[in-house]
Short mmCIF file of C-alpha atoms and ligand atoms in Angstrom, two decimals:
data_model
loop_
_atom_site.label_atom_id
_atom_site.label_comp_id
_atom_site.label_asym_id
_atom_site.label_seq_id
_atom_site.Cartn_x
_atom_site.Cartn_y
_atom_site.Cartn_z
CA MET A 1 -23.66 -74.49 47.39
CA THR A 2 -20.69 -74.96 49.24
CA VAL A 3 -19.85 -78.39 51.36
CA THR A 4 -20.37 -76.92 54.77
CA ALA A 5 -23.15 -75.70 54.10
CA PHE A 6 -24.81 -78.81 52.97
CA GLU A 7 -23.09 -80.60 55.84
CA ALA A 8 -24.56 -78.06 58.01
CA ALA A 9 -27.73 -79.02 55.96
CA ILE A 10 -28.03 -82.51 55.58
CA TYR A 11 -27.53 -83.04 59.52
CA ALA A 12 -30.79 -80.57 60.10
CA GLN A 13 -32.54 -82.36 58.61
CA ARG A 14 -35.29 -84.18 60.06
CA PRO A 15 -37.59 -88.02 58.80
CA SER A 16 -40.80 -87.93 57.96
CA SER A 17 -42.26 -90.70 60.62
CA ALA A 18 -44.46 -93.66 59.04
CA GLU A 19 -47.34 -92.24 60.90
CA HIS A 20 -47.87 -88.86 58.44
CA TYR A 21 -47.96 -91.22 55.41
CA ASP A 22 -51.30 -92.19 57.31
CA VAL A 23 -54.80 -93.44 55.34
CA SER A 24 -56.34 -89.19 55.88
CA TYR A 25 -52.64 -88.66 53.97
CA PHE A 26 -53.33 -91.22 50.35
CA ARG A 27 -56.60 -90.34 50.12
CA ASP A 28 -58.00 -86.79 51.65
CA ASN A 29 -58.29 -84.42 48.72
CA TRP A 30 -56.07 -82.25 49.45
CA ARG A 31 -52.93 -82.02 47.08
CA ALA A 32 -53.25 -79.64 43.87
CA GLU A 33 -55.52 -81.71 40.80
CA GLY A 34 -57.46 -83.63 43.36
CA ASN A 35 -55.20 -87.16 42.89
CA ASP A 36 -55.16 -89.20 45.30
CA TYR A 37 -54.36 -92.86 45.26
CA SER A 38 -57.84 -94.34 45.30
CA LEU A 39 -56.79 -97.53 42.69
CA GLU A 40 -58.74 -95.90 40.03
CA THR A 41 -56.90 -92.20 39.99
CA ARG A 42 -54.19 -94.01 39.57
CA ARG A 43 -54.94 -96.14 36.74
CA ARG A 44 -55.71 -92.40 34.85
CA MET A 45 -52.27 -91.33 35.81
CA GLU A 46 -50.12 -94.09 35.39
CA GLY A 47 -51.70 -93.45 31.84
CA ARG A 48 -48.55 -95.74 29.42
CA ASN A 49 -46.06 -96.76 33.34
CA PRO A 50 -47.03 -100.13 34.07
CA GLU A 51 -47.38 -101.54 30.11
CA LEU A 52 -43.91 -99.80 29.45
CA THR A 53 -42.65 -100.68 32.59
CA LYS A 54 -43.01 -105.03 32.06
CA GLU A 55 -42.14 -104.01 27.85
CA VAL A 56 -38.64 -102.22 28.50
CA PHE A 57 -37.32 -104.24 31.49
CA GLN A 58 -39.24 -107.23 30.86
CA PRO A 59 -38.69 -108.36 34.58
CA LYS A 60 -38.79 -111.66 36.53
CA LYS A 61 -39.22 -110.43 39.98
CA VAL A 62 -40.04 -106.73 40.89
CA LEU A 63 -39.87 -104.84 43.92
CA ASP A 64 -41.48 -102.32 44.36
CA LEU A 65 -40.00 -99.22 47.70
CA GLY A 66 -42.07 -97.02 48.80
CA CYS A 67 -44.43 -98.89 46.77
CA GLY A 68 -47.60 -96.77 49.02
CA PRO A 69 -51.51 -97.99 48.60
CA GLY A 70 -49.32 -100.96 46.22
CA ALA A 71 -51.78 -99.06 43.23
CA LEU A 72 -48.68 -99.00 40.50
CA MET A 73 -48.12 -103.24 42.43
CA HIS A 74 -52.42 -104.31 41.12
CA LEU A 75 -51.80 -102.65 38.04
CA LEU A 76 -48.11 -104.27 36.93
CA ALA A 77 -49.96 -107.77 38.86
CA GLU A 78 -52.94 -107.39 36.33
CA LEU A 79 -49.96 -107.86 33.16
CA GLY A 80 -49.37 -111.03 34.76
CA VAL A 81 -45.97 -109.14 36.31
CA ASP A 82 -44.81 -111.29 40.05
CA VAL A 83 -43.92 -108.04 41.49
CA ASP A 84 -44.28 -107.40 45.60
CA GLY A 85 -43.20 -103.95 46.99
CA ILE A 86 -42.13 -102.49 50.71
CA ASP A 87 -43.29 -99.19 52.75
CA PHE A 88 -43.34 -98.02 55.85
CA SER A 89 -46.72 -97.23 56.54
CA GLU A 90 -48.93 -99.13 57.41
CA SER A 91 -51.65 -97.28 56.17
CA SER A 92 -49.91 -98.35 52.39
CA ARG A 93 -50.60 -101.82 53.34
CA GLU A 94 -54.68 -101.42 54.17
CA LEU A 95 -55.25 -99.32 51.73
CA ALA A 96 -54.04 -102.01 48.64
CA SER A 97 -56.42 -104.04 47.39
CA ASP A 98 -56.76 -107.81 47.83
CA LEU A 99 -54.62 -108.80 44.51
CA VAL A 100 -51.10 -106.97 46.29
CA ARG A 101 -51.89 -106.42 50.24
CA GLU A 102 -50.60 -109.59 50.96
CA ARG A 103 -46.99 -108.62 49.08
CA ILE A 104 -46.54 -105.57 50.43
CA ALA A 105 -44.09 -106.08 53.97
CA ILE A 106 -43.84 -103.22 56.32
CA GLY A 107 -40.30 -102.20 56.50
CA THR A 108 -38.01 -98.85 56.19
CA THR A 109 -36.14 -98.03 52.18
CA TYR A 110 -33.22 -99.25 53.92
CA ASP A 111 -34.05 -102.06 56.00
CA GLN A 112 -32.51 -105.21 54.67
CA ILE A 113 -35.50 -106.94 54.73
CA LYS A 114 -34.74 -108.44 51.57
CA PRO A 115 -31.68 -110.91 50.61
CA ASP A 116 -29.27 -109.37 48.24
CA ASN A 117 -29.89 -110.01 44.22
CA SER A 118 -33.59 -111.46 45.30
CA TYR A 119 -35.50 -109.25 42.36
CA ASP A 120 -33.59 -107.71 38.53
CA LEU A 121 -35.77 -104.75 38.25
CA VAL A 122 -36.00 -102.07 41.69
CA VAL A 123 -38.36 -100.15 40.97
CA CYS A 124 -37.99 -96.92 44.58
CA ARG A 125 -40.69 -94.62 42.60
CA GLU A 126 -41.77 -90.49 43.85
CA VAL A 127 -40.24 -91.40 47.94
CA MET A 128 -36.84 -89.73 47.67
CA GLU A 129 -38.53 -85.83 47.15
CA HIS A 130 -39.08 -86.92 51.26
CA LEU A 131 -36.58 -89.01 52.64
CA THR A 132 -33.41 -87.41 54.32
CA VAL A 133 -30.32 -86.56 52.01
CA PHE A 134 -28.16 -89.12 54.45
CA GLN A 135 -32.03 -91.83 54.78
CA VAL A 136 -31.39 -91.74 50.49
CA LYS A 137 -27.78 -92.73 50.27
CA ARG A 138 -28.55 -95.39 52.88
CA THR A 139 -31.37 -95.93 49.73
CA VAL A 140 -29.78 -96.43 46.95
CA GLN A 141 -27.29 -98.70 48.63
CA ASN A 142 -29.49 -100.20 49.51
CA MET A 143 -31.95 -100.30 46.06
CA VAL A 144 -28.02 -101.74 44.12
CA ARG A 145 -28.01 -104.59 46.96
CA MET A 146 -31.52 -106.41 45.90
CA THR A 147 -31.04 -105.52 42.13
CA SER A 148 -29.67 -108.15 39.80
CA ARG A 149 -30.23 -105.78 37.37
CA PHE A 150 -32.60 -102.74 36.47
CA LEU A 151 -32.96 -99.77 38.80
CA TYR A 152 -36.02 -97.46 37.76
CA CYS A 153 -36.28 -94.08 39.72
CA THR A 154 -38.57 -90.91 39.54
CA THR A 155 -38.06 -88.34 42.09
CA ARG A 156 -38.75 -84.47 41.69
CA PHE A 157 -35.60 -83.02 41.39
CA HIS A 158 -34.14 -78.69 41.70
CA PRO A 159 -35.81 -77.88 38.76
CA GLU A 160 -32.20 -74.62 38.42
CA PRO A 161 -29.14 -76.67 41.09
CA GLN A 162 -26.31 -74.22 40.89
CA SER A 163 -23.64 -76.19 42.08
CA LEU A 164 -23.74 -81.12 42.64
CA LEU A 165 -24.80 -79.88 46.26
CA ASP A 166 -27.95 -77.62 46.01
CA TYR A 167 -31.13 -79.25 46.50
CA THR A 168 -34.14 -78.02 48.06
CA THR A 169 -37.78 -78.25 50.02
CA GLN A 170 -40.92 -78.12 47.91
CA PHE A 171 -43.50 -77.26 51.62
CA ASP A 172 -46.55 -75.84 49.06
CA VAL A 173 -46.90 -79.31 47.46
CA ASP A 174 -46.35 -82.10 50.44
CA PRO A 175 -44.70 -80.66 53.11
CA THR A 176 -42.82 -83.97 53.51
CA HIS A 177 -40.77 -83.07 50.15
CA ILE A 178 -37.94 -82.01 52.46
CA THR A 179 -35.21 -83.26 49.93
CA LEU A 180 -35.04 -82.32 45.96
CA LEU A 181 -31.64 -82.80 45.18
CA ASN A 182 -29.37 -82.34 42.17
CA LYS A 183 -30.19 -85.33 40.02
CA ASP A 184 -26.33 -84.99 38.72
CA PHE A 185 -26.10 -85.68 42.43
CA LEU A 186 -28.41 -88.39 42.95
CA ARG A 187 -27.87 -90.12 39.30
CA LEU A 188 -23.85 -89.95 40.78
CA MET A 189 -24.98 -92.65 44.40
CA PHE A 190 -26.67 -94.91 41.86
CA VAL A 191 -22.85 -95.23 39.42
CA LEU A 192 -20.99 -94.36 42.97
CA GLU A 193 -22.63 -98.08 44.59
CA GLY A 194 -21.51 -99.89 41.56
CA CYS A 195 -24.74 -99.20 38.52
CA ARG A 196 -24.33 -97.78 34.86
CA SER A 197 -26.35 -94.60 32.81
CA ARG A 198 -28.91 -96.14 30.94
CA PRO A 199 -30.26 -93.59 28.83
CA ASP A 200 -31.95 -95.67 26.04
CA LEU A 201 -34.02 -97.35 29.20
CA GLU A 202 -34.15 -93.30 30.18
CA SER A 203 -35.60 -91.37 27.62
CA ARG A 204 -38.64 -94.65 26.62
CA LEU A 205 -39.96 -94.60 30.90
CA ASP A 206 -40.14 -90.59 30.35
CA TRP A 207 -42.60 -90.91 28.44
CA LEU A 208 -44.24 -87.67 29.59
CA GLY A 209 -40.98 -86.21 29.10
CA LYS A 210 -40.48 -84.39 32.89
CA GLY A 211 -36.99 -85.09 32.81
CA ARG A 212 -37.87 -86.96 36.48
CA VAL A 213 -37.17 -90.70 35.50
CA ILE A 214 -34.20 -92.35 36.74
CA VAL A 215 -32.34 -95.67 35.61
CA MET A 216 -29.94 -96.91 35.86
CA GLU A 217 -27.94 -101.34 35.26
CA LYS A 218 -25.68 -102.70 38.08
CA HIS A 219 -22.00 -103.58 36.92
CA ALA A 220 -20.24 -103.65 38.67
CA PRO A 221 -21.06 -105.38 41.99
CA GLU A 222 -17.61 -107.27 42.72
CA LEU A 223 -16.23 -103.37 43.23
C1 SAM B 301 -45.73 -89.89 47.55
S1 SAM B 301 -45.73 -91.67 48.03
C2 SAM B 301 -44.69 -92.72 46.19
C3 SAM B 301 -45.77 -93.63 46.66
C4 SAM B 301 -45.50 -94.46 45.50
N1 SAM B 301 -44.34 -95.11 45.44
C5 SAM B 301 -46.68 -94.05 44.65
O1 SAM B 301 -45.20 -93.74 42.97
O2 SAM B 301 -48.04 -93.51 44.51
C6 SAM B 301 -44.48 -91.89 49.02
C7 SAM B 301 -44.13 -93.11 50.52
O3 SAM B 301 -43.34 -92.96 50.58
C8 SAM B 301 -43.17 -93.65 51.82
N2 SAM B 301 -42.28 -93.48 52.16
C9 SAM B 301 -41.43 -92.15 52.74
N3 SAM B 301 -40.14 -92.52 52.96
C10 SAM B 301 -40.19 -93.85 53.24
C11 SAM B 301 -39.49 -94.72 54.40
N4 SAM B 301 -38.36 -94.08 55.03
N5 SAM B 301 -39.23 -95.63 53.98
C12 SAM B 301 -40.61 -95.99 52.97
N6 SAM B 301 -41.34 -95.87 52.46
C13 SAM B 301 -41.83 -94.68 52.87
C14 SAM B 301 -44.71 -93.27 52.18
O4 SAM B 301 -44.96 -94.15 53.25
C15 SAM B 301 -45.20 -93.36 50.73
O5 SAM B 301 -46.60 -94.70 51.09
#
């Protein structure tokens, strides 16, 4: 994609509203393979992720940005991890377990509702693809602002990008999948915010080998 085409495309994108992510979005049986957001389903789907997250990062305080109904938060809390969440959907809090409900703040991924450096791990999984490119940029900045050390992001990427700027949609999977970026493009955004790649940790987190994981470490907060 040329810069001119990229410019036209990102100005034409429209963000999804918080109301789209209602109880039906999280609970109805519309996803392939019937994967919903109940805690039982997510416990099965998460597999080793909660244990690995604790083991790899050994975090003191975690933020799950775009946490949805807080399944990962719940599974981490069961392991004794101190974890907060942010999501702009009121339904995410309604559907959350008693263990984590009060720890979910309502806000966007780019609202500055938490202090700088207040977590040593900021997680953002399966959210970037739902954002416009402008929102992705602001979210990356906010993630880096809030962490004192690690960033752990998963998203769906463009399967066959021809250039750094290529991004695509995936409406058959989810009508709000509007931004599947080139993986290098998303990584570059973190690098330009003062982060370095941690391929060693990335490969440990990507135990299913899906290539959807980015792990970064905040390197130069002064830049
Ligand atoms: C596919 S769900 C992922 C939930 C959870 N992170 C997970 O991995 O299961 C996407 C989540 O992103 C949230 N979301 C989408 N756009 C957002 C925004 N601009 N600000 C905050 N949350 C947003 C939605 O409400 C939804 O809970």
